[in-house]
Structure formats: C-alpha cells, structure tokens
Amino acid sequence: MSESPDSAPPPKAPTTALRQRLAELRGPAAQPHPLDARALAALAANPGCKRRALLDGAGVDKAALASALGSPAAFGQSQFAFMRGNAFEAKVKADGGKELMRLLGLGDPGEGRVLEVPDLTASGPEGRAARTALALREATGAGGFTLLDHPMLALDVAGSPAYLEPDAVVVRPDGRWTVVEIKSFPMIDSAADAAKVGAAARQAAVYVLALERVAALTEGASVAHSVLLVCPKDFTNMPTASVVDVRKQLSVTRRQLARLTRLDEIAGALPEGVTFDVEACSTEQLADAVEQVPHAYAPECLAACELAFHCRDRARLAGAVEALGRSVRGELGGLTTIGDVLAAARGEAGDPDDPAVGALRRAAALRAESLRAAGRVPSPGTVAEEGAACR
C-alpha cells in the first residue's frame, strides 16, 4: 500500500534541463504530441531506433515533420473509421454499461449487480492519472464491480513519463483489474483478422504494464493478463467479445522498453541548435536535424512510423542492408551495405573465413553454374546490376 492515499507516485519526471531541451527540439510554439499506446507499442517493437525514441519523447508531431520533409505518411485512420469507432464504443458502454456487463459474463446490472462508474475528471494528464489511481484503489477496497471509462495511466518511457488512455478498465469484487479494448473491425464467425488482433494485443499489453505499476501499490489488487477485446459481430453493429491472452506481448513489451536508451543520453549527443520545429525550419534544416539522430529502419516501420518513408529513402541511398529486412541484416553479419555484399559475393572483398562471406560466394557460384547450364554466360556486371535493382 502506498503512503499516499490518493495516487500512485508518478513516473520520475525529467529534469528541468531535459524538459527544456526537449521543448527546444520540439519548437517553443509547438504543443507536445501525446504518446499513445499504439505508438508506444510500435516503439517497443523497434527499441534500437534512437530517432523515434527521441522524437516521441520530445512530443514532436512526426506526421507534420514527415510532410515537411517531403515524405508524408501514407497511413492513418480515416475520419469515417474514427466516427464509426466512436459510435460503436458508445453503444458498448450505453445504459450504464449493460452491454459490457453482458460481454463480461456478469449478467444484467438490474439483476442485483451494480456497476459503479466513477467520475475521472481532473486537470491535465497528471491530475487525471492521479484521479484514476485513486478510483482504482477505492473500487478495489469497495469489493464491487466498477467500470473506469477512459482512465488515464502513466508509464515511464526512456526516462520520460507517457500518459495512456485505454478504452475501459473493469474492477471485479476480487480485486482483479481487466483491460477492455474496443475495436471497430469485425469478428466474423467468432474470428477476427489475425494481424489486427495482434496489433490490439500489443496495444493492450502497454495498458496492462501501466496498470501493474498502480496495482503493485494497491492492497488486494491484481491485473489480469487476459484482456477483453470487443468488436462488432459478423456484419452487424452488435457487440461481441473475445478474451485475448497478452502474456507474450507483455513480456516482449517490458523487455523492449527496458532496452530503450534514455532520452537525456540521446539528446545530450546532439549538437547545439538542433531543432525539429516545422514552423521555423526549412526542409533542408529539418533533414539535417533528423540525420543527426541515428535510426534503425526496417520494412516493418512502414506500417507503424510516420517517418518510415523518409528513413527508407535514406537507407536505400546509403545502400544499407537494413532496407532488405531485419532477417537479411542478421544473416549478413559485418556486411552493412549492399555494395559490401556484392563485392564479397564476387570475391573482391571480405574475409573468406567469415561464414556470411562464404555463403555469398557459394551462392554466387551456384548462380553462375545455373546460368551456364541454361546456356547463358553471366557477365561480370550482372550481380552488381541486380544488386542496384534491389535498392
């Protein structure tokens, strides 16, 4: 039990110097862009990318930055999908949570069960997070069913607090807290798209991780490692639900977030005067500022990061093997550019004792043999031309 009765201790706030530095990076007139659970899950999936860690930690609007760089993000939720999602969520929570109680298998609130819905209104994200922590403790102590509608949770990310807002959290009489994730994609014949369910599970795991921090300071509380995923049933707007085990995603997220380099270390390595202020800087200045921060581009970034297209163009320009995928990069060891790979395959460079070099030369020999068997004679420039095409 915490010594403070009304809130869990917030994540350690950045020092004044770091806060000032992050504000300078963002731009003095720019409001910090909130770091939500979806972005945090994507960040945890690529913890080696210092560029994303710093931009997200500083609250930089990456979509606006990508547009200013001439590589706008080609993904995002449409306004229609956003409105449909809000309407479906309102349906799930209507009538004092009657439908949600049914989905939880708790029956009708009018049948002897009362679902408390506390007011979580407070000033600012810090105040809302403290109010949520208090509501969770009160609900656990009361021993009834409680629905927290859009609670605010806090989580430390690379030395800076991130504030997260799940759709709902249900507190049961036994003190167990369950995350409810409401999505507008359908469940057809009790099954939903595996990729979308996986993304929802990774997002929910972030909420579970943040809840565990509060539960550790609340007597009698525990956090369920299974979340309730609520979606429309078949081709209707009728809610249906499925229990999703997020233990694997929770373990990965916890480990990956621990690997993130602290923001003060990343910011401290930047030259003075670097800023990502899209209002005050030219395209050339922004491009130079972005290049000051190392990145870890992989093709998977295209579905998760607004700056992915800019980073991909730079990776291709540099001939980096990362542009071909993480698995390819892992197989090539110390060969970091496509030029190095082609030179090793032709026998012009590379250590013959290196397993990657040996495998490349065997592959090149097999290719040449296949071409000769087909009546074609490989020219010395063929491999280089094909390598250029891969870029």
Coordinates of N, CA and C in Angstrom, one line a residue, residues 263-356:
L263 N 16.4 9.3 -22.8 CA 16.3 10.4 -23.7 C 17.4 11.4 -23.4
D264 N 17.9 11.5 -22.2 CA 18.9 12.5 -21.9 C 20.2 12.1 -22.6
E265 N 20.5 10.8 -22.7 CA 21.7 10.4 -23.4 C 21.6 10.7 -24.9
I266 N 20.4 10.5 -25.5 CA 20.3 10.7 -26.9 C 20.3 12.2 -27.2
A267 N 19.6 13.0 -26.4 CA 19.6 14.5 -26.6 C 21.0 15.1 -26.3
G268 N 21.7 14.5 -25.3 CA 23.0 15.1 -25.0 C 24.0 14.9 -26.1
A269 N 23.8 13.9 -27.0 CA 24.7 13.6 -28.1 C 24.5 14.5 -29.3
L270 N 23.4 15.3 -29.3 CA 23.1 16.2 -30.4 C 23.9 17.5 -30.3
P271 N 24.3 18.1 -31.5 CA 24.9 19.4 -31.5 C 24.0 20.5 -31.0
E272 N 24.5 21.5 -30.5 CA 23.7 22.6 -30.0 C 22.9 23.2 -31.2
G273 N 21.7 23.7 -31.0 CA 20.9 24.3 -32.0 C 20.1 23.4 -32.9
V274 N 20.2 22.1 -32.7 CA 19.4 21.2 -33.4 C 17.9 21.3 -33.0
T275 N 17.0 21.4 -33.9 CA 15.6 21.5 -33.6 C 14.8 20.9 -34.7
F276 N 13.6 20.4 -34.3 CA 12.7 19.8 -35.3 C 11.4 20.7 -35.5
D277 N 11.6 21.9 -35.3 CA 10.5 22.9 -35.3 C 10.0 23.1 -36.8
V278 N 8.9 22.5 -37.2 CA 8.5 22.5 -38.6 C 8.1 23.9 -39.0
E279 N 7.7 24.8 -38.0 CA 7.3 26.1 -38.4 C 8.5 27.1 -38.6
A280 N 9.6 26.8 -38.0 CA 10.7 27.7 -38.1 C 11.8 27.3 -39.0
C281 N 11.8 26.0 -39.4 CA 13.0 25.5 -40.1 C 12.6 25.2 -41.6
S282 N 13.6 25.3 -42.5 CA 13.4 24.9 -43.8 C 13.5 23.4 -44.0
T283 N 13.1 22.9 -45.2 CA 13.2 21.5 -45.4 C 14.6 21.0 -45.2
E284 N 15.6 21.7 -45.7 CA 17.0 21.3 -45.6 C 17.4 21.3 -44.2
Q285 N 17.0 22.3 -43.4 CA 17.4 22.3 -42.0 C 16.8 21.1 -41.2
L286 N 15.5 20.8 -41.5 CA 14.9 19.7 -40.8 C 15.5 18.4 -41.2
A287 N 15.9 18.2 -42.5 CA 16.5 17.0 -42.9 C 17.9 16.8 -42.3
D288 N 18.6 17.9 -42.1 CA 19.9 17.8 -41.4 C 19.7 17.5 -40.0
A289 N 18.7 18.1 -39.3 CA 18.4 17.8 -37.9 C 18.1 16.3 -37.7
V290 N 17.2 15.8 -38.6 CA 16.8 14.4 -38.5 C 18.0 13.4 -38.6
E291 N 18.9 13.8 -39.5 CA 20.1 12.9 -39.8 C 21.0 12.9 -38.6
Q292 N 20.9 13.9 -37.7 CA 21.8 13.9 -36.5 C 21.5 12.8 -35.5
V293 N 20.3 12.2 -35.7 CA 19.8 11.2 -34.7 C 19.8 9.8 -35.4
P294 N 20.6 8.8 -34.9 CA 20.6 7.5 -35.6 C 19.3 6.8 -35.6
H295 N 19.0 6.1 -36.7 CA 17.8 5.4 -36.8 C 18.1 3.9 -37.0
A296 N 17.0 3.1 -36.9 CA 17.1 1.6 -37.2 C 16.0 1.2 -38.1
Y297 N 16.0 1.7 -39.3 CA 14.9 1.4 -40.3 C 14.8 -0.1 -40.6
A298 N 13.6 -0.5 -40.7 CA 13.3 -1.9 -41.2 C 12.0 -1.8 -41.9
P299 N 11.7 -2.7 -42.9 CA 10.5 -2.6 -43.7 C 9.2 -2.6 -42.8
E300 N 9.3 -3.2 -41.6 CA 8.1 -3.2 -40.7 C 7.7 -1.8 -40.3
C301 N 8.7 -0.9 -40.3 CA 8.4 0.5 -39.9 C 7.3 1.2 -40.8
L302 N 7.2 0.7 -42.0 CA 6.3 1.3 -42.9 C 4.8 1.3 -42.4
A303 N 4.5 0.3 -41.6 CA 3.1 0.2 -41.1 C 3.0 0.8 -39.7
A304 N 4.1 1.4 -39.1 CA 4.0 1.9 -37.7 C 4.6 3.2 -37.5
C305 N 5.3 3.8 -38.4 CA 6.0 5.1 -38.1 C 5.8 6.1 -39.2
E306 N 5.5 7.3 -38.9 CA 5.2 8.3 -39.9 C 6.5 8.7 -40.6
L307 N 7.6 8.5 -40.1 CA 8.9 8.9 -40.7 C 9.5 7.8 -41.6
A308 N 8.8 6.6 -41.7 CA 9.3 5.5 -42.3 C 9.7 5.7 -43.7
F309 N 9.0 6.4 -44.5 CA 9.3 6.6 -45.9 C 10.6 7.5 -46.1
H310 N 10.7 8.5 -45.2 CA 12.0 9.3 -45.2 C 13.1 8.4 -44.9
C311 N 13.0 7.6 -43.8 CA 14.1 6.7 -43.4 C 14.4 5.7 -44.5
R312 N 13.4 5.2 -45.1 CA 13.6 4.2 -46.2 C 14.4 4.8 -47.3
D313 N 14.1 6.0 -47.7 CA 14.8 6.6 -48.8 C 16.3 6.8 -48.5
R314 N 16.5 7.2 -47.2 CA 17.9 7.4 -46.8 C 18.7 6.1 -46.7
A315 N 18.0 5.1 -46.2 CA 18.6 3.7 -46.1 C 19.0 3.2 -47.5
R316 N 18.1 3.4 -48.5 CA 18.3 3.0 -49.8 C 19.5 3.8 -50.5
L317 N 19.5 5.1 -50.2 CA 20.5 5.9 -50.8 C 21.9 5.5 -50.2
A318 N 21.9 5.1 -49.0 CA 23.2 4.6 -48.4 C 23.5 3.2 -48.7
G319 N 22.6 2.5 -49.4 CA 22.8 1.1 -49.7 C 22.8 0.2 -48.5
A320 N 22.1 0.6 -47.4 CA 22.1 -0.2 -46.2 C 21.3 -1.4 -46.3
V321 N 21.8 -2.6 -45.8 CA 21.1 -3.8 -46.0 C 19.9 -3.9 -45.1
E322 N 19.7 -3.0 -44.1 CA 18.5 -2.9 -43.3 C 17.3 -2.7 -44.2
A323 N 17.4 -2.1 -45.3 CA 16.3 -1.8 -46.2 C 15.7 -3.1 -46.7
L324 N 16.5 -4.2 -46.7 CA 16.0 -5.5 -47.2 C 15.3 -6.3 -46.1
G325 N 15.4 -5.9 -44.8 CA 14.7 -6.6 -43.8 C 15.6 -7.0 -42.6
R326 N 15.1 -7.1 -41.4 CA 15.9 -7.4 -40.3 C 16.6 -8.8 -40.4
S327 N 15.8 -9.8 -41.0 CA 16.4 -11.1 -41.1 C 17.6 -11.1 -42.0
V328 N 17.5 -10.4 -43.1 CA 18.6 -10.3 -44.0 C 19.8 -9.6 -43.3
R329 N 19.5 -8.6 -42.6 CA 20.6 -7.9 -41.9 C 21.3 -8.8 -40.9
G330 N 20.5 -9.6 -40.2 CA 21.1 -10.6 -39.2 C 21.9 -11.6 -39.8
E331 N 21.6 -12.0 -41.0 CA 22.4 -13.1 -41.7 C 23.7 -12.6 -42.3
L332 N 23.8 -11.3 -42.5 CA 25.0 -10.8 -43.2 C 26.1 -10.3 -42.3
G333 N 25.9 -10.4 -41.0 CA 26.9 -10.1 -40.0 C 27.5 -8.7 -40.2
G334 N 28.8 -8.7 -40.5 CA 29.6 -7.4 -40.6 C 29.4 -6.7 -41.9
L335 N 28.7 -7.3 -42.9 CA 28.5 -6.7 -44.2 C 27.3 -5.7 -44.1
T336 N 27.5 -4.4 -44.0 CA 26.5 -3.5 -43.7 C 25.9 -2.8 -44.9
T337 N 26.5 -2.9 -46.0 CA 26.0 -2.2 -47.2 C 25.8 -3.2 -48.4
I338 N 24.9 -2.9 -49.3 CA 24.7 -3.8 -50.4 C 26.0 -3.9 -51.3
G339 N 26.7 -2.8 -51.3 CA 28.0 -2.8 -52.1 C 29.0 -3.8 -51.5
D340 N 29.0 -3.8 -50.1 CA 29.9 -4.8 -49.4 C 29.5 -6.2 -49.7
V341 N 28.2 -6.5 -49.8 CA 27.6 -7.8 -50.0 C 28.0 -8.3 -51.5
L342 N 27.8 -7.4 -52.4 CA 28.1 -7.7 -53.8 C 29.6 -8.0 -54.0
A343 N 30.4 -7.1 -53.4 CA 31.9 -7.3 -53.5 C 32.3 -8.6 -52.9
A344 N 31.7 -9.0 -51.7 CA 32.0 -10.3 -51.1 C 31.6 -11.4 -52.0
A345 N 30.4 -11.3 -52.6 CA 29.9 -12.4 -53.5 C 30.8 -12.6 -54.7
R346 N 31.4 -11.5 -55.2 CA 32.2 -11.6 -56.4 C 33.7 -12.0 -56.0
G347 N 34.0 -12.1 -54.7 CA 35.3 -12.4 -54.3 C 36.3 -11.3 -54.3
E348 N 35.8 -10.0 -54.4 CA 36.6 -8.9 -54.4 C 36.9 -8.3 -53.0
A349 N 36.2 -8.7 -52.1 CA 36.4 -8.2 -50.7 C 35.8 -9.2 -49.7
G350 N 36.1 -9.0 -48.4 CA 35.5 -9.9 -47.4 C 36.5 -10.9 -47.0
D351 N 36.4 -11.3 -45.7 CA 37.2 -12.4 -45.1 C 36.6 -13.8 -45.5
P352 N 37.4 -14.6 -46.2 CA 36.9 -15.9 -46.6 C 36.5 -16.8 -45.5
D353 N 37.0 -16.5 -44.3 CA 36.7 -17.3 -43.1 C 35.3 -16.9 -42.5
D354 N 34.8 -15.7 -42.9 CA 33.5 -15.3 -42.4 C 32.4 -16.1 -43.0
P355 N 31.6 -16.7 -42.2 CA 30.5 -17.6 -42.7 C 29.6 -16.9 -43.7
A356 N 29.3 -15.6 -43.5 CA 28.4 -14.9 -44.4 C 29.1 -14.7 -45.7

